[in-house]
Amino acid sequence: MNTHGEDTILEILQSAVLTIFGGTGDLAYRKLYPALYSLYKKDQLKEDFAVIGTARREWDDAYLREVVIDSIGDAKISDEHVEKFASHFYYQSHNVNDVENYDTLNELIDKLENKYQTCGNRIFYLSVSPSLFGTIARNLKLQHLENERGFTRLVIEKPFGNDYESSKKLNDEIMEHFEEEQIYRVDHYLEKDWIQAIIPFRFSNPVIESLWNHNMIDFINIKVNETLGIGERGVYFDETGALRDMFQNHILQLISLLLMKRPSVLSSSAISEAKVEALQQLQTYTVENIDNHFIRGQYKAGSNNKDAVDYRQEPNVSANSMTETYVAGKLLSNDNNWSGVPVYFTTGKYLTKKVTHVDIHFKEDKDSIFDEQTANKLSILIDPEQTIELVLNGKKAEYTLDPAPLSFQPTEPSKSAGDYEKLMYHVFSGNRTHFVHWNELEVSWKFVDHILENWEKADSPLHFYEVNTTGPEATNELFN
Ligand code: NDP
Ligand code: BG6
């Protein structure tokens, strides 16, 4: 326990000056400031840090501090405590396209380094439109914002490109000025507890790993379903679609963790290599069979939710948009270990239930001596519950040997810190395991481009589904 009664199991973080580009934006307000406060509350961030919020708006330190306090809301320990936290925040008005602004920023960082004794450690968080990522990286380097005395880390939000070409161009631009080890590409799903737990769960339990193959596993089913529509994000979403927004990053990351071989050592680069190898083994499809492996859907208004409108009537969405708000897929791997094991997934907006789950369905016993038995299943519950559940068979009633399903679950679902709190923790502690390495992005974008090209060539149907349902009926055919 720390002095505020919070559980403290983690180390105290390295001191640094953190500059947030996009300090007036939605992500900073909703996620980044509260995440930093959670670390401060747990005494993981001590007093030796400073945060500079920067954007074009003409705010000042006092106003930013008010915004920060407001963003924390009821999570504060006391007024005094949250004010002390906010006193670490500074604001600089800065258009990232104006080169001279970087000198002023550098002077402010220098001053704060002295004041907070942060040993030259600098973190730059790019929470702005992706079109500005390259400009910021270039100017940080060319205007000498690195301090050789300490580390420099660049945290880059999503989306990292819109296809392979654009992500490569962006990556080349950034890599011209920064080393891969300095770059932290965000995928907040990698901070979810039970996604992180896949590695220890698989590789520290020989009993589990011995079952993790095509001899024992029948199929895998991944659901990343959401109950909300696209909200105010019409401009972004209509350009992007669910395949790029959810599958290219979150779902392919999850699949790579599920299918990868054991990494040679427990290091960020060895894990990344194993993930890349798993992604490279995924089978690709042709124009002839793409519709047997991926379907796309789009929501329309329906009786289950009177407030929802057709996707095509959402603000900033084209009236004849073909953008998918739903995708379902059936993937196969060329890896012998996974021979014939389909990996099914669904993801979509406006579905009945918010869930992120993985179900590993084990093969049934063909030579069973029982008339009926339930197939074994392991569920990894990622969101909103965070736990695992294992279905085995026990005995039905006192005087019979008939099997009945027994479900095991750790008694207490784990309570975890928020995704962005863990993300900030890993940035400050320099652990890149939970960030996306370029090689992973490269393979996953190529895979996604291939699907999009084939959808286009095949003129694949867009399956409409009513809001607050389980999605298009075509999913059932795909999965059967
Ligand atoms: P917002 O539009 O809310 O914020 C954008 C920020 O960029 C503002 O602070 C804006 O401030 C600043 N900005 C824009 N142009 C310039 C410029 N030329 N120079 C300096 N600052 C500029 O976006 P979000 O906060 O929602 O998103 C930020 C990033 O995070 C994006 O990459 C997004 O894709 C990603 N993201 C966001 C999520 C969310 O839930 N919001 C979820 C996942 C990812 P000003 O106008 O004052 O200049
Ligand atoms: C983001 C997507 O990456 O993840 C959003 O851009 C989506 O469209 C969100 O809503 C889902 O995240 P979570 O953590 O709520 O499952």
PDB file of C-alpha atoms in Angstrom, residues 246-426:
ATOM      1  CA  MET A 246     -10.208  -2.840 -35.574  1.00  0.00           C
ATOM      2  CA  PHE A 247      -8.869  -5.804 -37.549  1.00  0.00           C
ATOM      3  CA  GLN A 248      -5.561  -4.470 -38.885  1.00  0.00           C
ATOM      4  CA  ASN A 249      -4.378  -3.621 -35.393  1.00  0.00           C
ATOM      5  CA  HIS A 250      -6.298  -5.008 -32.416  1.00  0.00           C
ATOM      6  CA  ILE A 251      -7.536  -8.299 -33.888  1.00  0.00           C
ATOM      7  CA  LEU A 252      -4.381  -9.191 -35.823  1.00  0.00           C
ATOM      8  CA  GLN A 253      -2.331  -8.442 -32.712  1.00  0.00           C
ATOM      9  CA  LEU A 254      -4.560 -10.772 -30.727  1.00  0.00           C
ATOM     10  CA  ILE A 255      -4.314 -13.487 -33.382  1.00  0.00           C
ATOM     11  CA  SER A 256      -0.539 -13.207 -33.480  1.00  0.00           C
ATOM     12  CA  LEU A 257      -0.350 -13.711 -29.705  1.00  0.00           C
ATOM     13  CA  LEU A 258      -2.631 -16.732 -29.911  1.00  0.00           C
ATOM     14  CA  LEU A 259      -0.848 -18.446 -32.823  1.00  0.00           C
ATOM     15  CA  MET A 260       2.778 -17.480 -32.269  1.00  0.00           C
ATOM     16  CA  LYS A 261       5.455 -19.983 -31.364  1.00  0.00           C
ATOM     17  CA  ARG A 262       7.272 -19.671 -28.081  1.00  0.00           C
ATOM     18  CA  PRO A 263       9.684 -16.716 -28.332  1.00  0.00           C
ATOM     19  CA  SER A 264      13.376 -17.597 -27.936  1.00  0.00           C
ATOM     20  CA  VAL A 265      13.627 -15.304 -24.888  1.00  0.00           C
ATOM     21  CA  LEU A 266      11.259 -13.028 -23.037  1.00  0.00           C
ATOM     22  CA  SER A 267      12.252  -9.816 -24.752  1.00  0.00           C
ATOM     23  CA  SER A 268      10.275  -7.292 -26.701  1.00  0.00           C
ATOM     24  CA  SER A 269      12.131  -8.041 -29.951  1.00  0.00           C
ATOM     25  CA  ALA A 270      11.934 -11.848 -29.601  1.00  0.00           C
ATOM     26  CA  ILE A 271       8.189 -11.596 -28.924  1.00  0.00           C
ATOM     27  CA  SER A 272       7.793  -9.315 -31.922  1.00  0.00           C
ATOM     28  CA  GLU A 273       9.689 -11.775 -34.153  1.00  0.00           C
ATOM     29  CA  ALA A 274       7.427 -14.616 -33.053  1.00  0.00           C
ATOM     30  CA  LYS A 275       4.340 -12.486 -33.731  1.00  0.00           C
ATOM     31  CA  VAL A 276       5.571 -11.530 -37.190  1.00  0.00           C
ATOM     32  CA  GLU A 277       6.212 -15.165 -38.034  1.00  0.00           C
ATOM     33  CA  ALA A 278       2.668 -16.097 -36.992  1.00  0.00           C
ATOM     34  CA  LEU A 279       1.201 -13.289 -39.105  1.00  0.00           C
ATOM     35  CA  GLN A 280       3.271 -14.309 -42.125  1.00  0.00           C
ATOM     36  CA  GLN A 281       1.796 -17.797 -41.915  1.00  0.00           C
ATOM     37  CA  LEU A 282      -1.785 -16.596 -42.328  1.00  0.00           C
ATOM     38  CA  GLN A 283      -3.282 -17.797 -45.596  1.00  0.00           C
ATOM     39  CA  THR A 284      -4.210 -15.142 -48.120  1.00  0.00           C
ATOM     40  CA  TYR A 285      -7.217 -15.359 -50.409  1.00  0.00           C
ATOM     41  CA  THR A 286      -8.030 -14.681 -54.015  1.00  0.00           C
ATOM     42  CA  VAL A 287     -10.801 -12.831 -55.726  1.00  0.00           C
ATOM     43  CA  GLU A 288     -12.545 -16.205 -56.197  1.00  0.00           C
ATOM     44  CA  ASN A 289     -12.626 -17.206 -52.538  1.00  0.00           C
ATOM     45  CA  ILE A 290     -12.428 -13.939 -50.597  1.00  0.00           C
ATOM     46  CA  ASP A 291     -16.170 -14.004 -49.876  1.00  0.00           C
ATOM     47  CA  ASN A 292     -15.798 -17.447 -48.305  1.00  0.00           C
ATOM     48  CA  HIS A 293     -13.391 -15.962 -45.773  1.00  0.00           C
ATOM     49  CA  PHE A 294     -14.387 -12.378 -45.044  1.00  0.00           C
ATOM     50  CA  ILE A 295     -17.701 -10.583 -45.084  1.00  0.00           C
ATOM     51  CA  ARG A 296     -18.415  -6.924 -44.583  1.00  0.00           C
ATOM     52  CA  GLY A 297     -21.525  -5.327 -43.154  1.00  0.00           C
ATOM     53  CA  GLN A 298     -22.984  -1.920 -42.450  1.00  0.00           C
ATOM     54  CA  TYR A 299     -25.540  -0.936 -39.825  1.00  0.00           C
ATOM     55  CA  LYS A 300     -28.919   0.529 -40.559  1.00  0.00           C
ATOM     56  CA  ALA A 301     -31.607   1.869 -38.247  1.00  0.00           C
ATOM     57  CA  GLY A 302     -33.834  -0.734 -36.592  1.00  0.00           C
ATOM     58  CA  SER A 303     -36.589  -1.159 -34.059  1.00  0.00           C
ATOM     59  CA  ASN A 304     -34.223  -2.165 -31.220  1.00  0.00           C
ATOM     60  CA  ASN A 305     -32.829   1.334 -30.903  1.00  0.00           C
ATOM     61  CA  LYS A 306     -35.070   4.240 -31.850  1.00  0.00           C
ATOM     62  CA  ASP A 307     -32.252   6.787 -31.515  1.00  0.00           C
ATOM     63  CA  ALA A 308     -29.943   5.162 -34.033  1.00  0.00           C
ATOM     64  CA  VAL A 309     -29.874   6.190 -37.685  1.00  0.00           C
ATOM     65  CA  ASP A 310     -28.586   4.370 -40.754  1.00  0.00           C
ATOM     66  CA  TYR A 311     -24.802   4.527 -40.951  1.00  0.00           C
ATOM     67  CA  ARG A 312     -25.197   6.416 -44.234  1.00  0.00           C
ATOM     68  CA  GLN A 313     -27.128   9.134 -42.414  1.00  0.00           C
ATOM     69  CA  GLU A 314     -24.528   9.713 -39.727  1.00  0.00           C
ATOM     70  CA  PRO A 315     -22.885  13.158 -39.811  1.00  0.00           C
ATOM     71  CA  ASN A 316     -19.953  13.385 -42.249  1.00  0.00           C
ATOM     72  CA  VAL A 317     -20.693  10.007 -43.828  1.00  0.00           C
ATOM     73  CA  SER A 318     -21.284   9.765 -47.553  1.00  0.00           C
ATOM     74  CA  ALA A 319     -24.928   9.027 -48.493  1.00  0.00           C
ATOM     75  CA  ASN A 320     -23.910   5.994 -50.558  1.00  0.00           C
ATOM     76  CA  SER A 321     -20.969   4.951 -48.423  1.00  0.00           C
ATOM     77  CA  MET A 322     -19.713   1.389 -48.882  1.00  0.00           C
ATOM     78  CA  THR A 323     -17.626   1.605 -45.705  1.00  0.00           C
ATOM     79  CA  GLU A 324     -17.991  -1.456 -43.479  1.00  0.00           C
ATOM     80  CA  THR A 325     -18.974  -1.039 -39.839  1.00  0.00           C
ATOM     81  CA  TYR A 326     -18.786  -4.809 -39.332  1.00  0.00           C
ATOM     82  CA  VAL A 327     -16.413  -7.541 -40.454  1.00  0.00           C
ATOM     83  CA  ALA A 328     -16.456 -11.267 -39.883  1.00  0.00           C
ATOM     84  CA  GLY A 329     -13.727 -13.588 -40.998  1.00  0.00           C
ATOM     85  CA  LYS A 330     -12.469 -17.129 -41.096  1.00  0.00           C
ATOM     86  CA  LEU A 331      -8.690 -17.334 -41.168  1.00  0.00           C
ATOM     87  CA  LEU A 332      -6.405 -20.297 -41.598  1.00  0.00           C
ATOM     88  CA  SER A 333      -2.703 -20.623 -41.000  1.00  0.00           C
ATOM     89  CA  ASN A 334      -0.086 -22.442 -43.089  1.00  0.00           C
ATOM     90  CA  ASP A 335       1.791 -23.356 -39.914  1.00  0.00           C
ATOM     91  CA  ASN A 336       1.640 -27.143 -39.414  1.00  0.00           C
ATOM     92  CA  ASN A 337       0.877 -26.566 -35.772  1.00  0.00           C
ATOM     93  CA  TRP A 338      -2.411 -24.932 -36.820  1.00  0.00           C
ATOM     94  CA  SER A 339      -3.257 -27.127 -39.767  1.00  0.00           C
ATOM     95  CA  GLY A 340      -7.036 -27.068 -40.372  1.00  0.00           C
ATOM     96  CA  VAL A 341      -7.853 -24.917 -37.322  1.00  0.00           C
ATOM     97  CA  PRO A 342     -10.080 -22.007 -38.357  1.00  0.00           C
ATOM     98  CA  VAL A 343      -9.777 -18.755 -36.477  1.00  0.00           C
ATOM     99  CA  TYR A 344     -13.127 -17.007 -36.672  1.00  0.00           C
ATOM    100  CA  PHE A 345     -13.607 -13.395 -35.698  1.00  0.00           C
ATOM    101  CA  THR A 346     -16.329 -10.764 -35.649  1.00  0.00           C
ATOM    102  CA  THR A 347     -16.069  -7.078 -34.961  1.00  0.00           C
ATOM    103  CA  GLY A 348     -18.669  -4.406 -35.432  1.00  0.00           C
ATOM    104  CA  LYS A 349     -20.407  -1.276 -34.240  1.00  0.00           C
ATOM    105  CA  TYR A 350     -23.943  -1.281 -32.840  1.00  0.00           C
ATOM    106  CA  LEU A 351     -24.084  -4.946 -31.902  1.00  0.00           C
ATOM    107  CA  THR A 352     -26.093  -6.308 -28.982  1.00  0.00           C
ATOM    108  CA  LYS A 353     -23.319  -6.683 -26.471  1.00  0.00           C
ATOM    109  CA  LYS A 354     -19.947  -5.085 -25.739  1.00  0.00           C
ATOM    110  CA  VAL A 355     -17.545  -8.020 -25.542  1.00  0.00           C
ATOM    111  CA  THR A 356     -13.948  -8.788 -26.281  1.00  0.00           C
ATOM    112  CA  HIS A 357     -13.615 -12.535 -25.833  1.00  0.00           C
ATOM    113  CA  VAL A 358     -11.561 -15.387 -27.227  1.00  0.00           C
ATOM    114  CA  ASP A 359     -13.023 -18.887 -27.098  1.00  0.00           C
ATOM    115  CA  ILE A 360     -10.678 -21.801 -27.681  1.00  0.00           C
ATOM    116  CA  HIS A 361     -12.858 -24.788 -28.571  1.00  0.00           C
ATOM    117  CA  PHE A 362     -11.167 -28.114 -28.001  1.00  0.00           C
ATOM    118  CA  LYS A 363     -11.836 -31.190 -30.127  1.00  0.00           C
ATOM    119  CA  GLU A 364     -14.462 -33.634 -29.033  1.00  0.00           C
ATOM    120  CA  ASP A 365     -13.471 -37.153 -28.077  1.00  0.00           C
ATOM    121  CA  LYS A 366     -14.484 -39.293 -31.053  1.00  0.00           C
ATOM    122  CA  ASP A 367     -14.179 -42.500 -28.999  1.00  0.00           C
ATOM    123  CA  SER A 368     -16.085 -41.240 -26.007  1.00  0.00           C
ATOM    124  CA  ILE A 369     -17.694 -43.902 -23.834  1.00  0.00           C
ATOM    125  CA  PHE A 370     -20.445 -41.448 -22.870  1.00  0.00           C
ATOM    126  CA  ASP A 371     -23.617 -40.768 -24.831  1.00  0.00           C
ATOM    127  CA  GLU A 372     -23.292 -37.071 -24.337  1.00  0.00           C
ATOM    128  CA  GLN A 373     -20.508 -34.820 -23.207  1.00  0.00           C
ATOM    129  CA  THR A 374     -19.766 -31.162 -23.537  1.00  0.00           C
ATOM    130  CA  ALA A 375     -16.746 -30.115 -25.574  1.00  0.00           C
ATOM    131  CA  ASN A 376     -14.005 -28.539 -23.511  1.00  0.00           C
ATOM    132  CA  LYS A 377     -13.621 -24.836 -23.954  1.00  0.00           C
ATOM    133  CA  LEU A 378     -11.258 -22.203 -22.657  1.00  0.00           C
ATOM    134  CA  SER A 379     -12.530 -18.638 -22.765  1.00  0.00           C
ATOM    135  CA  ILE A 380     -10.252 -15.657 -22.378  1.00  0.00           C
ATOM    136  CA  LEU A 381     -12.541 -12.839 -21.273  1.00  0.00           C
ATOM    137  CA  ILE A 382     -10.855  -9.544 -22.045  1.00  0.00           C
ATOM    138  CA  ASP A 383     -13.623  -6.973 -21.787  1.00  0.00           C
ATOM    139  CA  PRO A 384     -15.755  -6.102 -19.842  1.00  0.00           C
ATOM    140  CA  GLU A 385     -14.997  -9.106 -17.587  1.00  0.00           C
ATOM    141  CA  GLN A 386     -11.309  -9.843 -17.238  1.00  0.00           C
ATOM    142  CA  THR A 387     -10.684 -13.445 -16.435  1.00  0.00           C
ATOM    143  CA  ILE A 388     -10.551 -16.923 -17.898  1.00  0.00           C
ATOM    144  CA  GLU A 389     -13.113 -19.649 -17.815  1.00  0.00           C
ATOM    145  CA  LEU A 390     -12.530 -23.322 -18.476  1.00  0.00           C
ATOM    146  CA  VAL A 391     -15.309 -25.737 -19.274  1.00  0.00           C
ATOM    147  CA  LEU A 392     -14.575 -29.347 -18.365  1.00  0.00           C
ATOM    148  CA  ASN A 393     -16.888 -32.245 -17.597  1.00  0.00           C
ATOM    149  CA  GLY A 394     -17.780 -33.490 -14.145  1.00  0.00           C
ATOM    150  CA  LYS A 395     -20.522 -35.819 -12.973  1.00  0.00           C
ATOM    151  CA  LYS A 396     -24.188 -35.003 -13.405  1.00  0.00           C
ATOM    152  CA  ALA A 397     -25.925 -36.536 -10.383  1.00  0.00           C
ATOM    153  CA  GLU A 398     -25.184 -38.723  -7.417  1.00  0.00           C
ATOM    154  CA  TYR A 399     -26.182 -42.108  -8.817  1.00  0.00           C
ATOM    155  CA  THR A 400     -24.932 -41.797 -12.408  1.00  0.00           C
ATOM    156  CA  LEU A 401     -21.659 -41.388 -14.222  1.00  0.00           C
ATOM    157  CA  ASP A 402     -23.205 -39.070 -16.825  1.00  0.00           C
ATOM    158  CA  PRO A 403     -20.950 -36.126 -17.460  1.00  0.00           C
ATOM    159  CA  ALA A 404     -22.066 -32.566 -16.876  1.00  0.00           C
ATOM    160  CA  PRO A 405     -20.182 -29.386 -17.647  1.00  0.00           C
ATOM    161  CA  LEU A 406     -18.148 -27.829 -14.867  1.00  0.00           C
ATOM    162  CA  SER A 407     -17.035 -24.290 -15.326  1.00  0.00           C
ATOM    163  CA  PHE A 408     -13.859 -23.071 -13.594  1.00  0.00           C
ATOM    164  CA  GLN A 409     -13.042 -19.451 -13.160  1.00  0.00           C
ATOM    165  CA  PRO A 410     -10.672 -17.700 -10.777  1.00  0.00           C
ATOM    166  CA  THR A 411     -12.973 -16.495  -7.993  1.00  0.00           C
ATOM    167  CA  GLU A 412     -12.100 -12.825  -8.358  1.00  0.00           C
ATOM    168  CA  PRO A 413     -11.940 -11.419 -11.866  1.00  0.00           C
ATOM    169  CA  SER A 414      -8.745  -9.385 -11.899  1.00  0.00           C
ATOM    170  CA  LYS A 415      -9.024  -5.647 -11.280  1.00  0.00           C
ATOM    171  CA  SER A 416      -6.718  -3.928 -13.642  1.00  0.00           C
ATOM    172  CA  ALA A 417      -5.421  -0.423 -14.166  1.00  0.00           C
ATOM    173  CA  GLY A 418      -6.836   1.348 -17.223  1.00  0.00           C
ATOM    174  CA  ASP A 419      -5.322   0.669 -20.656  1.00  0.00           C
ATOM    175  CA  TYR A 420      -3.787   4.140 -20.907  1.00  0.00           C
ATOM    176  CA  GLU A 421      -2.446   4.035 -17.362  1.00  0.00           C
ATOM    177  CA  LYS A 422      -0.522   0.887 -18.225  1.00  0.00           C
ATOM    178  CA  LEU A 423       0.518   2.394 -21.511  1.00  0.00           C
ATOM    179  CA  MET A 424       1.976   5.444 -19.746  1.00  0.00           C
ATOM    180  CA  TYR A 425       3.613   3.168 -17.208  1.00  0.00           C
ATOM    181  CA  HIS A 426       5.330   1.210 -19.998  1.00  0.00           C
TER     182      HIS A 426
END
